[in-house]
Coordinates of C-alpha atoms in Angstrom, one line a residue:
Chain A
M198 CA 177.3 -63.1 190.0
S199 CA 179.7 -61.0 188.0
V200 CA 183.1 -60.1 189.2
M201 CA 182.3 -56.4 188.5
L202 CA 179.5 -56.4 191.0
D203 CA 181.5 -58.1 193.7
R204 CA 184.2 -55.5 193.4
A205 CA 181.9 -52.5 193.6
A206 CA 182.2 -51.0 197.1
P207 CA 179.0 -51.9 199.0
L208 CA 176.9 -49.1 200.5
L209 CA 176.7 -51.1 203.7
A210 CA 179.4 -53.4 204.8
V211 CA 179.0 -55.3 208.1
E212 CA 181.9 -57.3 209.4
K213 CA 182.1 -59.6 212.5
L214 CA 179.2 -57.7 214.1
E215 CA 178.6 -58.7 217.7
A216 CA 175.7 -57.3 219.8
W217 CA 174.4 -57.7 223.3
Y218 CA 171.1 -56.9 225.1
G219 CA 172.2 -56.5 228.7
E220 CA 173.9 -59.8 229.5
S221 CA 172.6 -61.8 226.5
H222 CA 174.9 -62.1 223.6
I223 CA 172.7 -62.0 220.5
L224 CA 175.0 -61.5 217.4
H225 CA 178.1 -63.6 217.1
G226 CA 180.1 -62.1 214.3
A227 CA 177.6 -61.5 211.5
T228 CA 179.3 -60.5 208.2
F229 CA 177.3 -59.3 205.1
D230 CA 177.0 -56.4 202.7
V231 CA 174.4 -54.5 200.8
R232 CA 175.3 -52.7 197.5
E233 CA 173.8 -49.4 196.4
G234 CA 170.3 -49.9 194.9
E235 CA 169.9 -53.5 196.1
V236 CA 167.1 -55.1 198.1
V237 CA 168.8 -57.6 200.4
T238 CA 166.7 -59.8 202.7
L239 CA 167.8 -61.4 206.0
L240 CA 166.0 -64.7 206.5
G241 CA 166.0 -66.9 209.5
R242 CA 163.9 -68.3 212.4
N243 CA 162.6 -66.3 215.3
G244 CA 165.4 -65.4 217.6
A245 CA 168.1 -65.8 214.9
G246 CA 169.2 -62.2 215.4
K247 CA 167.6 -60.6 212.3
T248 CA 166.0 -57.7 214.1
T249 CA 169.0 -57.2 216.3
T250 CA 171.1 -56.9 213.1
L251 CA 168.9 -54.1 211.9
K252 CA 169.0 -52.4 215.3
S253 CA 172.8 -52.8 215.4
V254 CA 173.2 -51.1 212.1
M255 CA 170.9 -48.3 213.4
G256 CA 172.9 -48.0 216.6
I257 CA 170.0 -48.9 219.0
V258 CA 171.3 -52.0 220.8
G259 CA 173.0 -51.7 224.2
K260 CA 176.4 -52.8 223.2
R261 CA 178.0 -53.8 219.9
S262 CA 181.4 -54.5 218.3
G263 CA 182.9 -55.3 215.0
S264 CA 182.4 -53.1 212.0
V265 CA 179.4 -51.4 210.3
A266 CA 180.5 -49.2 207.4
F267 CA 178.0 -47.1 205.6
G268 CA 179.3 -45.3 202.4
G269 CA 182.8 -46.0 203.8
Q270 CA 182.1 -44.4 207.1
E271 CA 182.4 -46.5 210.3
L272 CA 179.2 -46.4 212.4
I273 CA 180.1 -48.8 215.2
R274 CA 180.8 -46.1 217.8
M275 CA 178.2 -43.5 216.6
S276 CA 175.0 -42.7 218.3
S277 CA 171.8 -43.5 216.4
N278 CA 170.9 -39.9 215.9
D279 CA 174.2 -39.3 214.1
I280 CA 173.7 -42.5 212.1
A281 CA 170.3 -41.3 211.0
R282 CA 171.8 -38.0 209.9
L283 CA 174.1 -39.9 207.5
G284 CA 171.0 -41.3 205.6
V285 CA 170.0 -44.5 207.3
A286 CA 166.4 -45.0 208.3
F287 CA 164.7 -47.6 210.3
C288 CA 161.1 -49.0 210.2
P289 CA 160.6 -51.1 213.3
E290 CA 158.6 -54.3 213.4
E291 CA 156.1 -52.9 215.8
R292 CA 155.8 -49.9 213.4
G293 CA 156.3 -47.3 216.1
I294 CA 153.3 -45.1 215.3
F295 CA 152.9 -42.4 218.0
A296 CA 149.6 -42.3 219.8
S297 CA 150.0 -38.8 221.0
L298 CA 150.6 -37.5 217.4
D299 CA 148.0 -37.3 214.6
V300 CA 148.6 -38.9 211.3
E301 CA 150.1 -35.9 209.7
E302 CA 152.4 -35.2 212.6
N303 CA 153.5 -38.9 212.5
L304 CA 154.2 -38.6 208.8
L305 CA 156.2 -35.3 209.1
L306 CA 158.0 -36.3 212.3
P307 CA 161.4 -37.6 211.1
P308 CA 163.5 -34.6 210.1
V309 CA 164.9 -34.3 206.6
V310 CA 168.5 -35.4 206.9
R311 CA 169.7 -34.8 203.3
A312 CA 168.4 -33.7 200.0
G313 CA 166.8 -36.2 197.7
G314 CA 163.9 -37.5 199.8
L315 CA 160.5 -38.2 198.1
P316 CA 158.2 -35.2 198.0
L317 CA 154.8 -35.6 199.7
D318 CA 152.8 -36.0 196.5
R319 CA 155.1 -38.9 195.4
I320 CA 154.5 -40.5 198.8
F321 CA 150.8 -40.2 198.4
D322 CA 151.1 -41.8 194.9
L323 CA 152.6 -44.8 196.6
F324 CA 150.1 -44.7 199.5
P325 CA 146.8 -43.2 198.4
N326 CA 145.1 -44.4 201.5
L327 CA 147.3 -42.2 203.7
K328 CA 146.3 -39.1 202.0
E329 CA 142.6 -39.8 202.9
R330 CA 143.6 -40.4 206.5
L331 CA 145.6 -37.3 207.0
G332 CA 142.9 -35.6 209.0
S333 CA 142.6 -38.6 211.4
S334 CA 143.1 -37.6 215.0
Q335 CA 145.4 -40.3 216.3
G336 CA 148.1 -42.2 214.4
T337 CA 147.3 -45.4 216.3
K338 CA 143.7 -45.3 215.3
L339 CA 144.7 -46.4 211.7
S340 CA 144.3 -50.1 210.7
G341 CA 147.4 -52.3 210.9
G342 CA 148.1 -52.0 207.2
E343 CA 147.7 -48.2 207.2
Q344 CA 150.0 -48.0 210.2
Q345 CA 152.6 -50.0 208.3
M346 CA 152.3 -47.8 205.3
L347 CA 152.6 -44.7 207.5
A348 CA 155.7 -46.2 209.1
I349 CA 157.3 -46.7 205.7
A350 CA 156.0 -43.4 204.3
R351 CA 157.5 -41.3 207.0
I352 CA 161.1 -42.4 206.3
L353 CA 160.9 -41.8 202.6
R354 CA 160.7 -38.0 203.0
T355 CA 163.9 -37.7 204.9
G356 CA 166.4 -38.3 202.1
A357 CA 167.7 -41.5 203.7
R358 CA 169.4 -43.8 201.2
L359 CA 169.4 -47.0 203.1
L360 CA 166.1 -48.2 204.5
L361 CA 166.0 -50.9 207.2
L362 CA 162.6 -52.6 207.1
D363 CA 161.8 -55.0 209.9
E364 CA 159.1 -57.5 208.8
P365 CA 156.8 -55.0 207.0
T366 CA 154.3 -57.7 206.1
E367 CA 153.8 -59.2 209.6
G368 CA 150.2 -59.7 210.5
L369 CA 148.8 -58.0 207.4
A370 CA 146.2 -59.2 204.9
P371 CA 147.4 -60.6 201.5
V372 CA 146.1 -57.7 199.6
I373 CA 148.0 -55.3 201.8
I374 CA 151.1 -57.4 201.5
Q375 CA 150.9 -57.1 197.8
Q376 CA 150.7 -53.4 198.1
I377 CA 153.8 -53.3 200.3
G378 CA 155.6 -55.5 197.8
K379 CA 154.6 -53.1 195.0
T380 CA 155.9 -50.2 197.1
I381 CA 159.2 -51.8 197.8
R382 CA 159.8 -52.5 194.1
A383 CA 158.9 -48.9 193.3
L384 CA 161.3 -47.7 195.9
K385 CA 164.0 -49.8 194.4
E386 CA 163.3 -48.3 191.0
Q387 CA 163.7 -44.9 192.6
G388 CA 167.2 -45.9 193.8
F389 CA 166.6 -46.7 197.5
T390 CA 168.8 -49.4 199.0
I391 CA 166.8 -51.7 201.2
L392 CA 167.8 -54.2 203.9
L393 CA 164.7 -56.2 204.7
V394 CA 164.0 -58.7 207.5
E395 CA 161.4 -61.3 206.6
Q396 CA 160.0 -64.5 207.9
N397 CA 157.9 -64.8 204.7
F398 CA 160.3 -65.8 202.0
R399 CA 157.5 -66.1 199.4
F400 CA 157.0 -62.4 199.9
A401 CA 160.7 -61.7 200.0
S402 CA 161.2 -63.5 196.6
T403 CA 159.0 -60.9 195.0
V404 CA 161.3 -58.0 196.0
A405 CA 164.7 -59.2 196.9
D406 CA 167.9 -59.4 194.9
R407 CA 169.9 -61.4 197.4
Y408 CA 169.4 -63.3 200.6
Y409 CA 171.3 -64.0 203.7
V410 CA 170.2 -66.7 206.1
M411 CA 170.8 -66.1 209.8
E412 CA 171.0 -68.6 212.7
H413 CA 172.2 -68.1 216.2
G414 CA 173.5 -64.6 215.5
R415 CA 175.6 -65.6 212.4
I416 CA 175.1 -65.6 208.7
I417 CA 175.1 -69.3 207.7
D418 CA 174.2 -69.0 204.0
R419 CA 173.8 -66.6 201.1
F420 CA 172.4 -66.7 197.6
A421 CA 170.9 -64.6 194.8
N422 CA 167.2 -64.5 194.0
S423 CA 168.0 -66.4 190.8
E424 CA 169.4 -69.2 192.9
L425 CA 166.3 -69.4 195.1
D426 CA 164.6 -72.4 193.5
A427 CA 167.8 -74.4 193.7
N428 CA 168.1 -73.6 197.4
L429 CA 164.4 -74.2 198.4
D430 CA 165.0 -77.5 200.2
K431 CA 167.9 -76.0 202.2
L432 CA 165.8 -73.0 203.0
H433 CA 162.9 -75.1 204.3
D434 CA 165.4 -76.8 206.5
Y435 CA 166.9 -73.5 207.8
L436 CA 163.5 -71.9 208.4
G437 CA 161.7 -75.0 209.6
V438 CA 158.8 -74.5 207.3
Chain B
M69 CA 125.1 -3.9 249.5
F70 CA 124.0 -7.4 248.5
E71 CA 125.1 -10.5 250.3
L72 CA 125.6 -14.1 249.0
L73 CA 124.7 -16.9 251.4
G74 CA 125.4 -14.4 254.2
I75 CA 128.9 -13.6 252.9
P76 CA 129.7 -10.0 252.0
P77 CA 130.8 -9.8 248.3
Q78 CA 134.2 -8.2 249.2
A79 CA 135.1 -11.2 251.2
L80 CA 133.9 -13.6 248.5
F81 CA 135.7 -11.9 245.6
G82 CA 138.7 -11.2 247.8
Q83 CA 139.1 -14.9 248.5
L84 CA 138.3 -15.8 244.9
L85 CA 141.2 -13.5 243.8
L86 CA 143.5 -15.0 246.4
G87 CA 142.5 -18.4 245.2
L88 CA 143.4 -17.4 241.6
I89 CA 146.8 -16.1 242.7
N90 CA 147.6 -19.3 244.6
G91 CA 146.2 -21.2 241.6
S92 CA 148.6 -19.2 239.3
F93 CA 151.5 -20.6 241.3
Y94 CA 150.0 -24.1 241.6
A95 CA 149.5 -24.1 237.8
L96 CA 153.1 -22.9 236.9
L97 CA 154.7 -25.3 239.3
S98 CA 152.6 -28.3 238.5
L99 CA 153.1 -27.5 234.8
G100 CA 156.9 -27.7 235.3
L101 CA 156.5 -31.0 237.2
A102 CA 154.3 -32.4 234.4
V103 CA 156.7 -31.4 231.7
I104 CA 159.6 -32.9 233.5
F105 CA 157.8 -36.1 234.5
G106 CA 156.5 -36.6 230.9
M107 CA 159.9 -36.4 229.4
L108 CA 162.3 -37.7 232.1
N109 CA 160.1 -40.0 234.1
I110 CA 161.5 -38.2 237.2
I111 CA 159.3 -36.9 240.0
N112 CA 161.2 -33.7 240.6
F113 CA 161.0 -33.2 244.3
A114 CA 163.6 -30.3 244.0
H115 CA 160.9 -28.2 242.3
G116 CA 160.1 -26.3 245.5
A117 CA 163.7 -25.6 246.2
Q118 CA 164.2 -24.4 242.6
Y119 CA 161.1 -22.1 243.0
M120 CA 162.8 -20.7 246.1
M121 CA 166.1 -20.3 244.1
G122 CA 164.2 -18.2 241.5
A123 CA 163.0 -15.8 244.2
F124 CA 166.5 -15.6 245.8
T125 CA 168.1 -15.1 242.4
A126 CA 165.8 -12.1 241.8
F127 CA 166.9 -10.8 245.3
F128 CA 170.6 -11.2 244.4
L129 CA 170.1 -9.5 241.1
L130 CA 168.6 -6.6 242.8
Q131 CA 171.8 -6.2 244.8
F132 CA 173.5 -5.6 241.5
G133 CA 170.9 -3.1 240.5
I134 CA 169.0 -5.5 238.2
G135 CA 165.3 -5.0 238.9
Y136 CA 162.2 -7.1 238.7
W137 CA 161.6 -6.9 234.9
P138 CA 165.0 -8.2 233.8
A139 CA 164.9 -10.7 236.6
L140 CA 161.8 -12.3 235.2
I141 CA 163.9 -13.4 232.3
I142 CA 167.4 -13.7 233.8
A143 CA 166.5 -15.6 237.0
P144 CA 164.8 -18.5 235.2
I145 CA 167.7 -18.8 232.8
I146 CA 170.3 -18.9 235.7
V147 CA 168.3 -21.4 237.7
G148 CA 167.5 -23.4 234.6
I149 CA 171.2 -23.7 234.0
T150 CA 171.7 -25.1 237.5
G151 CA 168.9 -27.6 236.5
I152 CA 170.9 -28.6 233.4
V153 CA 174.0 -29.2 235.5
I154 CA 171.9 -31.4 237.9
E155 CA 170.5 -33.4 234.9
R156 CA 173.9 -34.0 233.4
L157 CA 175.6 -34.9 236.7
F158 CA 172.9 -37.0 238.3
L159 CA 169.5 -37.5 236.8
Q160 CA 170.6 -38.9 233.5
R161 CA 172.0 -41.9 235.4
L162 CA 168.5 -42.7 236.8
Y163 CA 166.3 -43.0 233.7
Q164 CA 166.5 -46.8 233.5
L165 CA 165.6 -47.1 237.2
D166 CA 162.3 -47.0 239.1
H167 CA 160.7 -43.6 239.8
L168 CA 161.6 -43.9 243.4
Y169 CA 165.3 -43.3 242.7
G170 CA 164.6 -40.0 241.0
L171 CA 162.3 -38.9 243.7
L172 CA 164.8 -39.8 246.4
L173 CA 167.7 -38.0 244.6
T174 CA 165.7 -34.8 244.0
F175 CA 164.3 -34.9 247.5
G176 CA 167.9 -35.1 248.8
L177 CA 168.9 -32.2 246.6
A178 CA 166.0 -30.1 247.8
L179 CA 167.0 -30.7 251.4
I180 CA 170.7 -29.8 250.6
I181 CA 169.7 -26.6 248.7
Q182 CA 167.2 -25.5 251.3
G183 CA 169.7 -26.2 254.1
L184 CA 172.5 -24.2 252.4
F185 CA 170.2 -21.2 251.9
R186 CA 168.9 -21.4 255.4
H187 CA 172.4 -21.6 256.8
Q188 CA 173.4 -18.5 254.9
Y189 CA 170.2 -16.4 255.1
G190 CA 168.3 -17.7 258.1
S191 CA 164.6 -18.4 257.8
S192 CA 163.0 -15.0 258.6
G193 CA 162.8 -13.9 255.0
L194 CA 164.2 -11.1 252.9
P195 CA 162.1 -8.3 251.5
Y196 CA 161.6 -7.8 247.8
S197 CA 159.7 -4.7 246.8
M198 CA 157.0 -4.6 244.1
P199 CA 158.0 -3.0 240.8
A200 CA 156.7 0.6 240.9
Q201 CA 154.7 0.2 237.7
L202 CA 152.5 -2.4 239.4
S203 CA 152.0 -0.9 242.8
G204 CA 148.6 0.4 243.7
G205 CA 145.4 -1.1 242.4
H206 CA 142.0 -0.6 240.9
N207 CA 138.6 -0.4 242.6
L208 CA 136.4 -2.6 240.5
G209 CA 133.3 -1.6 242.5
F210 CA 132.6 -5.0 244.0
M211 CA 136.2 -5.4 245.1
F212 CA 139.7 -3.9 245.2
L213 CA 142.2 -5.4 242.7
P214 CA 145.9 -4.9 243.5
N215 CA 147.6 -4.4 240.2
Y216 CA 150.5 -6.8 241.0
R217 CA 148.1 -9.7 241.8
G218 CA 146.2 -9.2 238.6
W219 CA 149.5 -9.2 236.7
V220 CA 150.5 -12.5 238.4
V221 CA 147.3 -14.2 237.2
V222 CA 147.6 -12.8 233.6
L223 CA 151.3 -13.7 233.3
S224 CA 150.8 -17.2 234.7
L225 CA 147.9 -17.8 232.2
I226 CA 150.1 -16.6 229.3
V227 CA 153.0 -18.8 230.2
C228 CA 150.9 -21.8 230.9
F229 CA 149.0 -21.7 227.7
G230 CA 152.1 -20.7 225.7
T231 CA 153.7 -23.9 227.0
W232 CA 150.7 -25.9 226.2
F233 CA 150.6 -24.5 222.7
V234 CA 154.3 -25.3 222.1
I235 CA 153.9 -28.9 223.3
E236 CA 150.6 -29.7 221.6
K237 CA 150.7 -27.6 218.4
T238 CA 154.2 -27.2 217.1
K239 CA 156.9 -29.4 215.5
L240 CA 159.1 -29.1 218.6
G241 CA 156.2 -30.3 220.7
A242 CA 155.6 -33.2 218.3
Y243 CA 159.3 -34.3 218.9
L244 CA 158.7 -34.0 222.7
R245 CA 155.5 -35.9 222.6
A246 CA 157.0 -38.6 220.4
A247 CA 160.1 -38.9 222.5
T248 CA 157.9 -39.3 225.6
E249 CA 156.4 -42.3 224.0
N250 CA 159.4 -43.9 222.3
P251 CA 162.7 -42.1 222.8
T252 CA 164.8 -44.8 221.1
L253 CA 162.8 -44.5 217.8
V254 CA 162.8 -40.7 217.8
R255 CA 166.5 -40.8 218.3
A256 CA 166.8 -43.2 215.4
F257 CA 165.1 -40.6 213.2
G258 CA 168.1 -38.3 213.9
I259 CA 166.9 -36.2 216.8
N260 CA 169.3 -35.7 219.7
V261 CA 167.0 -36.9 222.3
P262 CA 169.4 -36.8 225.3
R263 CA 170.0 -33.1 224.6
M264 CA 166.2 -32.5 224.3
I265 CA 165.8 -34.2 227.7
T266 CA 168.4 -32.0 229.3
L267 CA 166.8 -28.9 227.9
T268 CA 163.4 -30.0 229.0
Y269 CA 164.6 -30.4 232.5
G270 CA 166.2 -26.9 232.3
F271 CA 162.9 -25.5 231.0
G272 CA 160.8 -27.1 233.7
V273 CA 163.2 -25.8 236.4
G274 CA 163.1 -22.4 234.7
L275 CA 159.3 -22.4 235.1
A276 CA 159.7 -23.0 238.8
A277 CA 162.2 -20.2 239.0
L278 CA 159.8 -17.9 237.1
A279 CA 157.1 -18.7 239.6
G280 CA 159.7 -17.8 242.3
V281 CA 160.4 -14.4 240.9
M282 CA 156.7 -13.7 240.6
A283 CA 156.2 -14.7 244.2
A284 CA 159.1 -12.6 245.6
P285 CA 157.1 -9.3 245.9
I286 CA 154.0 -11.1 247.4
Y287 CA 155.6 -13.5 249.9
A288 CA 158.9 -12.8 251.6
V289 CA 162.0 -14.4 250.0
N290 CA 162.5 -17.3 252.3
P291 CA 164.6 -20.5 252.1
L292 CA 161.6 -22.6 253.0
M293 CA 159.0 -20.8 250.8
G294 CA 159.1 -23.7 248.3
A295 CA 159.0 -26.5 250.9
D296 CA 155.6 -25.4 252.1
L297 CA 154.2 -25.0 248.7
I298 CA 155.5 -28.1 247.0
I299 CA 153.4 -30.5 249.0
V300 CA 150.2 -28.8 247.8
V301 CA 151.6 -28.7 244.3
F302 CA 152.2 -32.5 244.3
A303 CA 148.6 -33.0 245.4
V304 CA 147.6 -30.8 242.4
V305 CA 149.7 -32.9 240.1
V306 CA 148.2 -36.1 241.4
I307 CA 144.7 -34.8 241.0
G308 CA 145.4 -33.5 237.4
G309 CA 147.2 -36.7 236.3
M310 CA 150.9 -37.1 236.3
G311 CA 152.5 -35.8 233.1
S312 CA 149.3 -34.2 231.7
I313 CA 150.0 -30.6 230.5
M314 CA 146.4 -29.4 230.3
G315 CA 145.6 -31.3 233.5
A316 CA 148.3 -29.5 235.4
I317 CA 147.1 -26.1 234.2
V318 CA 143.3 -26.6 234.7
T319 CA 143.8 -28.4 238.0
G320 CA 146.2 -25.7 239.3
F321 CA 143.9 -22.8 238.7
G322 CA 140.8 -24.8 239.7
L323 CA 142.1 -26.0 243.0
G324 CA 143.4 -22.5 243.8
V325 CA 139.9 -21.2 243.4
I326 CA 138.3 -24.1 245.3
E327 CA 140.7 -23.5 248.2
G328 CA 139.9 -19.8 248.1
L329 CA 136.1 -20.5 248.2
T330 CA 136.6 -22.9 251.0
K331 CA 138.2 -20.1 253.0
V332 CA 135.0 -18.2 252.7
F333 CA 132.4 -20.9 253.3
F334 CA 134.2 -23.3 255.6
P335 CA 137.5 -21.8 256.7
E336 CA 138.4 -24.7 259.0
A337 CA 138.8 -27.0 255.9
S338 CA 140.8 -24.6 253.7
N339 CA 144.1 -26.2 254.5
T340 CA 142.9 -29.7 253.9
V341 CA 140.4 -29.4 251.1
I342 CA 143.0 -30.1 248.3
F343 CA 144.1 -33.3 250.1
V344 CA 140.5 -34.4 250.6
I345 CA 140.0 -33.9 246.8
M346 CA 143.2 -35.8 246.1
A347 CA 142.0 -38.8 248.2
I348 CA 138.7 -38.8 246.4
V349 CA 140.3 -38.6 242.9
L350 CA 142.8 -41.4 243.8
L351 CA 139.9 -43.6 244.9
L352 CA 137.8 -42.9 241.8
R353 CA 140.3 -42.2 239.1
P354 CA 143.8 -43.3 240.1
A355 CA 145.4 -41.9 236.9
G356 CA 144.1 -38.4 237.8
L357 CA 141.4 -36.3 236.2
F358 CA 143.3 -35.8 232.9
G359 CA 145.7 -38.7 233.1
R360 CA 145.7 -41.7 230.9
A361 CA 145.9 -45.0 232.7
N362 CA 148.5 -47.3 231.3

């Protein structure tokens, strides 16, 4: 990794992040960063704290401490609606498509928070299936893959610069996973910065620039995509696969 | 003169109209309850007291020379603001808890509010005269229609369907529906959900107050006017389905009419027919006629 890159101020800098759900202490001082235009993947077993990390950046866990800086601005005491307004968008693991909204309402729901979001026709270039489904009555009547695409599509309009994607491939067929991978690479080309949570590191290796490995609420290792092969044995150990 | 099942048409249509008037109030009040329950998960037992406060506010405004027409707007705003204060001070602390806590808190508030008004104004009722433009009535041939009562039905229909339209067909409504399902995610999209919840409660309370203003010229302005009505309105909400907007409107008007017709055909049952229907609906469709089981 070049010294130049290391010195560039990261878009997202997380330091000593701790988070709690009620009484349970989930994150124990996670430290990592994501630079502008990068796709960074958090790997780790179930319960390692990956989802909680995304939620802590978004400001939707009960209690958190440490530092989350986005574009130099400290988010740790901000409410999630204010964090979203700065240009951070979250795509949850369960997709969060609303049953009481039709497909179009779901797509148009998140308000535009800043200029520079993708126009609708570009979104339909990325997700041609969604355009055909616009007339569908209920968002939750879409297939799992279509719901995942809708969940990603709706946060591309808003002008958010940092996308937090929680296991976008979970439970999907290989052909859909390929399409999601293609989409993430296209989004990267368009300049989006992406923090991805994945169990599936084969998928992650097709999109990610760098990896962090989490265990027990801490970052225990980090490497670049070019170092993936050299780290495969360690990774199998970490993930238990 | 023709007769229907031995009932003179004047009596039939008269009761039908009375049923529609009662239905107008049932619909407005149960609509407010449905909006509040959908967004806050609170069963707002103070709704009857807030309806009464609407009527009293119209009465107070009249002492300052502010008449019925401005009161239709001003009273719901004033009472709605008291609702916002209640939400900020008390209700927002209860959202994570069981429904029972919200019900108990608002029930207590209702008792306090009604007690204060009764202490101050007694329970005999205060007069509020009809606006001059709506006094009198029309003879429709088969029945006499008092203008004010026709106005109540029309205004209630407009407000109910206006509310339905906003919630089901507009962007603001999409935010409300989405936040009812998953407030955390809607907030993470950049919407200030807590503020939306506060305003929703204020709006629901404002609807109750509007019904109160509309009721003031028909029924006497009385501290207990809401306490009597709210029990029936809760039955209406249960029949329609808790939290269903269209259910609240249709069931409100429908049960008003059924109650009116019962007065014609079997007067002895007119006070209980709604509760009998409630019992049947609870047995056959516990989620209510328009409610979704979850």
